[in-house]
mmCIF file with all atom_site columns, C-alpha atoms in Angstrom:
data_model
loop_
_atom_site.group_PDB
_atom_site.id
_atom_site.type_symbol
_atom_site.label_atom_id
_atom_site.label_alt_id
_atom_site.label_comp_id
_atom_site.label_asym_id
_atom_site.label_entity_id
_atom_site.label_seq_id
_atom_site.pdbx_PDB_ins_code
_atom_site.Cartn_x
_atom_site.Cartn_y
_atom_site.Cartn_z
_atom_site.occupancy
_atom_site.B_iso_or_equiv
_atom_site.pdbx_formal_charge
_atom_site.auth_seq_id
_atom_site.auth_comp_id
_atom_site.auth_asym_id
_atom_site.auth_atom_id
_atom_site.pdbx_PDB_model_num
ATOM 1   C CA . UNK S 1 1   ? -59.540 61.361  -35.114 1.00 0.00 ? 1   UNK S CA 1
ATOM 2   C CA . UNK S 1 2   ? -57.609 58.002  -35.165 1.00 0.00 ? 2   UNK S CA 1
ATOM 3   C CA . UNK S 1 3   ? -57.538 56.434  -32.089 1.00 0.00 ? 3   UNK S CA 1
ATOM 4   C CA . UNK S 1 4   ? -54.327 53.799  -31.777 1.00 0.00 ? 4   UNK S CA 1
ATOM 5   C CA . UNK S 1 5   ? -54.767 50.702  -29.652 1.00 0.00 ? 5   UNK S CA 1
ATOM 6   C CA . UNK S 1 6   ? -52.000 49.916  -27.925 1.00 0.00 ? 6   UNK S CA 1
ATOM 7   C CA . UNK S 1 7   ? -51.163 46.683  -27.807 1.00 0.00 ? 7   UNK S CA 1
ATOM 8   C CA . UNK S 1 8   ? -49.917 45.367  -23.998 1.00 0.00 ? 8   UNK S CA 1
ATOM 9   C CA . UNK S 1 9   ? -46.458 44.199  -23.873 1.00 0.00 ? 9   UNK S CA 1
ATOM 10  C CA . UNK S 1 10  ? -45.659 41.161  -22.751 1.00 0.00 ? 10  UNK S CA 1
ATOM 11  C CA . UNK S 1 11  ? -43.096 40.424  -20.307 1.00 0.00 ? 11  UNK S CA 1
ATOM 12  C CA . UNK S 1 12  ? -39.663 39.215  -22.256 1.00 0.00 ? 12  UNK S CA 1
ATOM 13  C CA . UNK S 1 13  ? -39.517 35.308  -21.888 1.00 0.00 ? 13  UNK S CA 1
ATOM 14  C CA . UNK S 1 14  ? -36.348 33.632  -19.790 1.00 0.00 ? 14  UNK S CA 1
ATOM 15  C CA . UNK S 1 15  ? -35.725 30.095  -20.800 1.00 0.00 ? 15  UNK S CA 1
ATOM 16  C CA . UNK S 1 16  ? -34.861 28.940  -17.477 1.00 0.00 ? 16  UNK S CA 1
ATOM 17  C CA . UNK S 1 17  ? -33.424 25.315  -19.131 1.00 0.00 ? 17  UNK S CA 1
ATOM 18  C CA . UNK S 1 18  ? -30.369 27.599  -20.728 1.00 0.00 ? 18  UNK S CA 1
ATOM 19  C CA . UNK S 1 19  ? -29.803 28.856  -17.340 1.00 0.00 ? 19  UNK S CA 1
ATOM 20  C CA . UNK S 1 20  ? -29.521 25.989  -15.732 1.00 0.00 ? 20  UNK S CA 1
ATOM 21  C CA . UNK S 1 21  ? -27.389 24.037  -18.200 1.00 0.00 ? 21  UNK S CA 1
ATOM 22  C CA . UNK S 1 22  ? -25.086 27.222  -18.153 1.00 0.00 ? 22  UNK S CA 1
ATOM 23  C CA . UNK S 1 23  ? -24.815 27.251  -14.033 1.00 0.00 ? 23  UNK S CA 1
ATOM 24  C CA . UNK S 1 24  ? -23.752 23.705  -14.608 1.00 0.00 ? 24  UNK S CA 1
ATOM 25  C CA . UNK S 1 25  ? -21.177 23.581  -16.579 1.00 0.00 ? 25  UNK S CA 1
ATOM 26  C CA . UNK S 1 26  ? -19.622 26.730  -14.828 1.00 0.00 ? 26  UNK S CA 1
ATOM 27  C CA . UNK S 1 27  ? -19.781 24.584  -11.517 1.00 0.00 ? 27  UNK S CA 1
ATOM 28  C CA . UNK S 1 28  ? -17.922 21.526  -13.030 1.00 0.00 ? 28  UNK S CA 1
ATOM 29  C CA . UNK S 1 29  ? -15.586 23.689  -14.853 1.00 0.00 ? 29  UNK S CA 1
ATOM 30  C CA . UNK S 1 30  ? -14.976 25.436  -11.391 1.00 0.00 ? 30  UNK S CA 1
ATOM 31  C CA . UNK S 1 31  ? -14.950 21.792  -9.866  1.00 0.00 ? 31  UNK S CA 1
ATOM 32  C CA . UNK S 1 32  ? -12.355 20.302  -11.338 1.00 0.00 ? 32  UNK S CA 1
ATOM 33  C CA . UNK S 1 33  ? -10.059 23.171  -11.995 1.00 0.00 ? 33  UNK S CA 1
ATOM 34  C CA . UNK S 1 34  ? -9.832  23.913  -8.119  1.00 0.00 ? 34  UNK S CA 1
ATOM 35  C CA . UNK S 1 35  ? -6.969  22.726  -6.273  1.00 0.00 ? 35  UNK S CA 1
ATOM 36  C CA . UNK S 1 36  ? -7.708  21.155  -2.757  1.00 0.00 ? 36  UNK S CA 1
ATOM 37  C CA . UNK S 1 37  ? -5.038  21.157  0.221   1.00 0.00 ? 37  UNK S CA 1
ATOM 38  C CA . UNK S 1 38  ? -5.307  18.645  2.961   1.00 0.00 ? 38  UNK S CA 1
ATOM 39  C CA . UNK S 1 39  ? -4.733  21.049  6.406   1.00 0.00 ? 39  UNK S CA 1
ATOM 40  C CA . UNK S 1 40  ? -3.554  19.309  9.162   1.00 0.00 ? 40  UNK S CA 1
ATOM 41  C CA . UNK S 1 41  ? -6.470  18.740  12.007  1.00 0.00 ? 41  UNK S CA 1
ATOM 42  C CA . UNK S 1 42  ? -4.261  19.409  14.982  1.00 0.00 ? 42  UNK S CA 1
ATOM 43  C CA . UNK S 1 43  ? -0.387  18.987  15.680  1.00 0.00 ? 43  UNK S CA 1
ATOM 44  C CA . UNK S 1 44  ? 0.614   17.034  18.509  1.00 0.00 ? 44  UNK S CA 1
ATOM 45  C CA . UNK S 1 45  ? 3.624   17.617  20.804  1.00 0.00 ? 45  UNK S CA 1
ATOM 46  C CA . UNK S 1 46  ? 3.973   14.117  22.679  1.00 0.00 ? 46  UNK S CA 1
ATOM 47  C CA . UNK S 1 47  ? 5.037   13.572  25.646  1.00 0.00 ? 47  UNK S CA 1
ATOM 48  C CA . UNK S 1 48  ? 8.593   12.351  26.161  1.00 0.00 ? 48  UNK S CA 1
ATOM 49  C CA . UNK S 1 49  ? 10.029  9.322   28.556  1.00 0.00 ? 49  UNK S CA 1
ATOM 50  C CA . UNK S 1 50  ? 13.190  8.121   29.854  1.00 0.00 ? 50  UNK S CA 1
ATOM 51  C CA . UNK S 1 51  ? 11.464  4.249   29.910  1.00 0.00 ? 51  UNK S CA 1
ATOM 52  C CA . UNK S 1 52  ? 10.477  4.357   26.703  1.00 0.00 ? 52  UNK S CA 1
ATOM 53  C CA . UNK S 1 53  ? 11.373  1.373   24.230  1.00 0.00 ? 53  UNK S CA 1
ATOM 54  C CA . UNK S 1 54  ? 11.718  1.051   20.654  1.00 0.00 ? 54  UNK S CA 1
ATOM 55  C CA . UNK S 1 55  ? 9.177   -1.284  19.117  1.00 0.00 ? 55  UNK S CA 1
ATOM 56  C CA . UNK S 1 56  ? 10.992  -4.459  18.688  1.00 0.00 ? 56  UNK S CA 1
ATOM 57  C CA . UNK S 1 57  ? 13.649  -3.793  20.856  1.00 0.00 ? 57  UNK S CA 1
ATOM 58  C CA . UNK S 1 58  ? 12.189  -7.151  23.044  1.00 0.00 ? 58  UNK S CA 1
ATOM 59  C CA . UNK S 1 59  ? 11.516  -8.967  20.020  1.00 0.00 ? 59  UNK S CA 1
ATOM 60  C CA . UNK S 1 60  ? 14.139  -11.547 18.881  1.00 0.00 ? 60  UNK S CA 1
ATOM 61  C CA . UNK S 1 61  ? 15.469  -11.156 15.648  1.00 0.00 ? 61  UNK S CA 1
ATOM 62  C CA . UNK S 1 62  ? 13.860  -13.199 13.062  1.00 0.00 ? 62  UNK S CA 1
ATOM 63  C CA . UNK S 1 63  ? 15.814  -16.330 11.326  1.00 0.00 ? 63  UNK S CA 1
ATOM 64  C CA . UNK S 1 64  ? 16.475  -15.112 7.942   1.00 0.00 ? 64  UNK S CA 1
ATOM 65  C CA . UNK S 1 65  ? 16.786  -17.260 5.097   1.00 0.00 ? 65  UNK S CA 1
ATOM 66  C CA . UNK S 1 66  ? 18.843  -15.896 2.068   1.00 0.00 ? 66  UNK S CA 1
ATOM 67  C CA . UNK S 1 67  ? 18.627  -16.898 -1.675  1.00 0.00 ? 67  UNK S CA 1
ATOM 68  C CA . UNK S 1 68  ? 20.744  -15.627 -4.279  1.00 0.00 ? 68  UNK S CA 1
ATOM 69  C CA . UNK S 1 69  ? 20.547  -15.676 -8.115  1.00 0.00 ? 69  UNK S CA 1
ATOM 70  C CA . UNK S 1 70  ? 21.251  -18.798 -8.371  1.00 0.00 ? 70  UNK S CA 1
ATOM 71  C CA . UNK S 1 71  ? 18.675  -20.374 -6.317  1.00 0.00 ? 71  UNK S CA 1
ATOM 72  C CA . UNK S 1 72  ? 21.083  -21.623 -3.492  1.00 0.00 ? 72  UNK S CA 1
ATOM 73  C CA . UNK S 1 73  ? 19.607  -21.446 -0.197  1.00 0.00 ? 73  UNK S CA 1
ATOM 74  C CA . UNK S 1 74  ? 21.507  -19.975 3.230   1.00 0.00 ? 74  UNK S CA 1
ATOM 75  C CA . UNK S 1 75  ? 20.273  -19.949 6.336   1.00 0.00 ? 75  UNK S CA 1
ATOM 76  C CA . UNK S 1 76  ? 20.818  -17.635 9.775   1.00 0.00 ? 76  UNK S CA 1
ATOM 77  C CA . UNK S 1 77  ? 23.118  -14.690 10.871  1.00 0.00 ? 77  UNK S CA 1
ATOM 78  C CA . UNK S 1 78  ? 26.366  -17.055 9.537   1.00 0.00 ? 78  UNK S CA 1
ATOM 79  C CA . UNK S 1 79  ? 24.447  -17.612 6.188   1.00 0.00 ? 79  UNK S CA 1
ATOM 80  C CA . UNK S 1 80  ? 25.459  -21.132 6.177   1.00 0.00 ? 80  UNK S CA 1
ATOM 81  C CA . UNK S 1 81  ? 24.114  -23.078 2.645   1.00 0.00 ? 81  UNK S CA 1
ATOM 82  C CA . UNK S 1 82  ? 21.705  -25.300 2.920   1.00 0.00 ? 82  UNK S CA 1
ATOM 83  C CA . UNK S 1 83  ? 19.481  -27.713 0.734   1.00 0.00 ? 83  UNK S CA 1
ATOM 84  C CA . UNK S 1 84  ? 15.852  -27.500 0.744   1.00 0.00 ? 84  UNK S CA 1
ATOM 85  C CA . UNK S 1 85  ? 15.467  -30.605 3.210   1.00 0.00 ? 85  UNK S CA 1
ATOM 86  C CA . UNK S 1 86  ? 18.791  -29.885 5.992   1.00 0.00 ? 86  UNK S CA 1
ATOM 87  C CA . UNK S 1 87  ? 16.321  -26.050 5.640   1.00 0.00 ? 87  UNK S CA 1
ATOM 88  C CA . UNK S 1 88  ? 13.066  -27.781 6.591   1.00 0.00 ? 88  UNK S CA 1
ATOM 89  C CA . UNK S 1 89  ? 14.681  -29.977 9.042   1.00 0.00 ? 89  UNK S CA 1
ATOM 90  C CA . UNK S 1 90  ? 16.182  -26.800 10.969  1.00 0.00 ? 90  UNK S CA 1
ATOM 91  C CA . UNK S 1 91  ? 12.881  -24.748 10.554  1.00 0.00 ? 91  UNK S CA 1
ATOM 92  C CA . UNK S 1 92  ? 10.873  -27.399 12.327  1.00 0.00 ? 92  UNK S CA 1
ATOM 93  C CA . UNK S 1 93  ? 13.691  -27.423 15.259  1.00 0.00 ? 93  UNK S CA 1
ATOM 94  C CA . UNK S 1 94  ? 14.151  -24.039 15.845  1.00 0.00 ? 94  UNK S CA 1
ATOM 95  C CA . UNK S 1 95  ? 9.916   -23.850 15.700  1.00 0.00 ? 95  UNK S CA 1
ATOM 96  C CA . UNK S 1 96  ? 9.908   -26.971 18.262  1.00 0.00 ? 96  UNK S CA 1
ATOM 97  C CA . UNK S 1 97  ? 12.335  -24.659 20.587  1.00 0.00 ? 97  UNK S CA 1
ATOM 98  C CA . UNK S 1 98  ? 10.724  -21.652 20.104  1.00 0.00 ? 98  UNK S CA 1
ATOM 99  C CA . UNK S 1 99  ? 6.544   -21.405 18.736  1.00 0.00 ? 99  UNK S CA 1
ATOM 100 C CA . UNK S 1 100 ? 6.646   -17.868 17.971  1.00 0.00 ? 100 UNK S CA 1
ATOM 101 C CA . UNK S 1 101 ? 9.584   -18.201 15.704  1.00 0.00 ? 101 UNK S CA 1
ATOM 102 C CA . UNK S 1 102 ? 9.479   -15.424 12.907  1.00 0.00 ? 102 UNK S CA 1
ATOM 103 C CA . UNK S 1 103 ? 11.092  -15.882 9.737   1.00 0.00 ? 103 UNK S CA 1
ATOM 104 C CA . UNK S 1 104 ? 12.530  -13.846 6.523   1.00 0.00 ? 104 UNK S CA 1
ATOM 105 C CA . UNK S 1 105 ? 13.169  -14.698 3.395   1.00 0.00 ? 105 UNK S CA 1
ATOM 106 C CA . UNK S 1 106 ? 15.294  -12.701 1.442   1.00 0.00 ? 106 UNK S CA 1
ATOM 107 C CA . UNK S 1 107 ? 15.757  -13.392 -2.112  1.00 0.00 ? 107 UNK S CA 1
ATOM 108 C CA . UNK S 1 108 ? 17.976  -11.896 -4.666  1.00 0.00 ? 108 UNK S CA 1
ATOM 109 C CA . UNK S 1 109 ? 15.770  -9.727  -7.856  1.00 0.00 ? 109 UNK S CA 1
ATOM 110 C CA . UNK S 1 110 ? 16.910  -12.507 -10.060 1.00 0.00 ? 110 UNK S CA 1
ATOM 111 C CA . UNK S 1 111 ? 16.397  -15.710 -8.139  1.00 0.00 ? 111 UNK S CA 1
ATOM 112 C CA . UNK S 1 112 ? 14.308  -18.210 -8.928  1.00 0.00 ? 112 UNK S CA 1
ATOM 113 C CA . UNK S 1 113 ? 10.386  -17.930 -7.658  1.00 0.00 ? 113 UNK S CA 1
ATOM 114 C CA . UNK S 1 114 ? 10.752  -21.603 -7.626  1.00 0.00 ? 114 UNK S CA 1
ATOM 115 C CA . UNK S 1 115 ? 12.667  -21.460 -4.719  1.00 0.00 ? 115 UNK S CA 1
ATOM 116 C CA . UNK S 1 116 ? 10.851  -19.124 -2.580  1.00 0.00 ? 116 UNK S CA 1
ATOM 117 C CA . UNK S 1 117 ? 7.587   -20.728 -3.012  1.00 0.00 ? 117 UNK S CA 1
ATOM 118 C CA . UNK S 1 118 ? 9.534   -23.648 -1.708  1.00 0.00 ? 118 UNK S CA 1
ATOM 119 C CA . UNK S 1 119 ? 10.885  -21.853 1.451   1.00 0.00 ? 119 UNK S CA 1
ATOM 120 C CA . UNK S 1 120 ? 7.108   -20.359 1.839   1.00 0.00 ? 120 UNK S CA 1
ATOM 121 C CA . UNK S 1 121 ? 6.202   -24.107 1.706   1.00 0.00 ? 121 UNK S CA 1
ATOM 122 C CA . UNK S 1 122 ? 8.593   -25.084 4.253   1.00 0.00 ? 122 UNK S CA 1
ATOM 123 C CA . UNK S 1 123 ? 7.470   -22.073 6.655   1.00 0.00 ? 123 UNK S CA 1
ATOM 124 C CA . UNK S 1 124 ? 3.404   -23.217 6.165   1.00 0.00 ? 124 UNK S CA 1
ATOM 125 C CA . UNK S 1 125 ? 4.675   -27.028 6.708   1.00 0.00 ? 125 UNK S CA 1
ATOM 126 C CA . UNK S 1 126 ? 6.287   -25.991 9.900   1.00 0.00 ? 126 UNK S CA 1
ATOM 127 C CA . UNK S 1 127 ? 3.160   -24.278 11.091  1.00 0.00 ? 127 UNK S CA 1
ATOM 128 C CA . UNK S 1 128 ? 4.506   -20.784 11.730  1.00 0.00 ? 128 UNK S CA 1
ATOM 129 C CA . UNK S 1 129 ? 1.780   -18.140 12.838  1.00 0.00 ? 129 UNK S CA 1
ATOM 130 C CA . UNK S 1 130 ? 0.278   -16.122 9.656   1.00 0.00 ? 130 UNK S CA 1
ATOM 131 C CA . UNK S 1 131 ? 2.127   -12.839 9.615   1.00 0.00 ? 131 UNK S CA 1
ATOM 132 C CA . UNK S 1 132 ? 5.577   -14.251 10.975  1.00 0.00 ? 132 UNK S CA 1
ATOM 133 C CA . UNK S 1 133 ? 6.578   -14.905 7.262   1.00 0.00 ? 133 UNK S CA 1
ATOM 134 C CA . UNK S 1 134 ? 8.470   -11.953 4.964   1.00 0.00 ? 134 UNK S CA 1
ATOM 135 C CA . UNK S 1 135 ? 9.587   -12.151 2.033   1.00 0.00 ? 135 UNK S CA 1
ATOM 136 C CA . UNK S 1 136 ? 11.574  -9.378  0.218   1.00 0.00 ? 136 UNK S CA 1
ATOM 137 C CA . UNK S 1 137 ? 13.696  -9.184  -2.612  1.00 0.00 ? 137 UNK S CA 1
ATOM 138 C CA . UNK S 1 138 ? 17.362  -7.380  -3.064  1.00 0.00 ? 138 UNK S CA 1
ATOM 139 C CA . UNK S 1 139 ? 19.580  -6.470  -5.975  1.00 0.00 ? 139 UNK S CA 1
ATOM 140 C CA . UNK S 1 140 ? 22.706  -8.593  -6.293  1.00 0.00 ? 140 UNK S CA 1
ATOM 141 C CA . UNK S 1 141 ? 26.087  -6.899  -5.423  1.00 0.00 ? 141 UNK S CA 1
ATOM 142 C CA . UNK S 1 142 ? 28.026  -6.355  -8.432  1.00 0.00 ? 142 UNK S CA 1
ATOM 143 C CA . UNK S 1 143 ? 25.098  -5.569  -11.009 1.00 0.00 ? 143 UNK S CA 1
#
């Protein structure tokens, strides 16, 4: 009689590296492929009042300084032209009347940047507080 030996079997091996490296890139895939939508933490009803103000409505207007495409320089609500010295000199006495003088420059898309670094000039000569100067530019009529 023939006796077999049976052999033991061993358990089937799991490379746990694959696993990982699998689990990974399912994550990222999952990762970036998710959309995310911001939800609101609360919503506010505020309360209403028959004092209230709108910001600015006690501030006086700034003094606005136009400059077209051209480069020529006007000054105030009457947009009167000026040169760049009759601008300093009335910068320094509206400043001397009033210290928290704010003032805008408004300058046309194609005027020169000469000019505005000029009128910047002008507003740092005169000593105006930092964040009483802006600048912004406009289109021209007509284009």
């Amino acid at each position: 009689m023939r006796f077999y030996i049976r052999q033991r079997r061993r358990p089937p091996a799991v490379i746990i590296v694959a696993l990982i490296d699998i689990l990974i890139v399912m994550l990222i895939f999952l990762m970036v492929t998710t959309t995310f939508k911001a939800q609101p933490a609360m919503k506010l009803a505020l309360p209403e009042s028959t004092q209230a103000q709108k910001t600015g409505a006690n501030e006086q207007a700034p003094a606005l300084v136009s400059i077209d495409q051209h480069g020529l320089l006007r000054y105030g609500p009457d947009q009167t032209p000026l040169t760049l010295e009759r601008l300093k000199e009335k910068v320094l006495a509206e400043v001397a009347r009033n210290p928290d003088l704010r003032l805008a420059i408004a300058a046309d898309k194609a005027a020169p940047w000469g000019q505005v670094v000029k009128v910047m000039d002008i507003a740092k000569e005169a000593k105006l507080k930092p964040g009483t100067v802006n600048a912004f530019m406009k289109e021209a009529k007509g284009r």
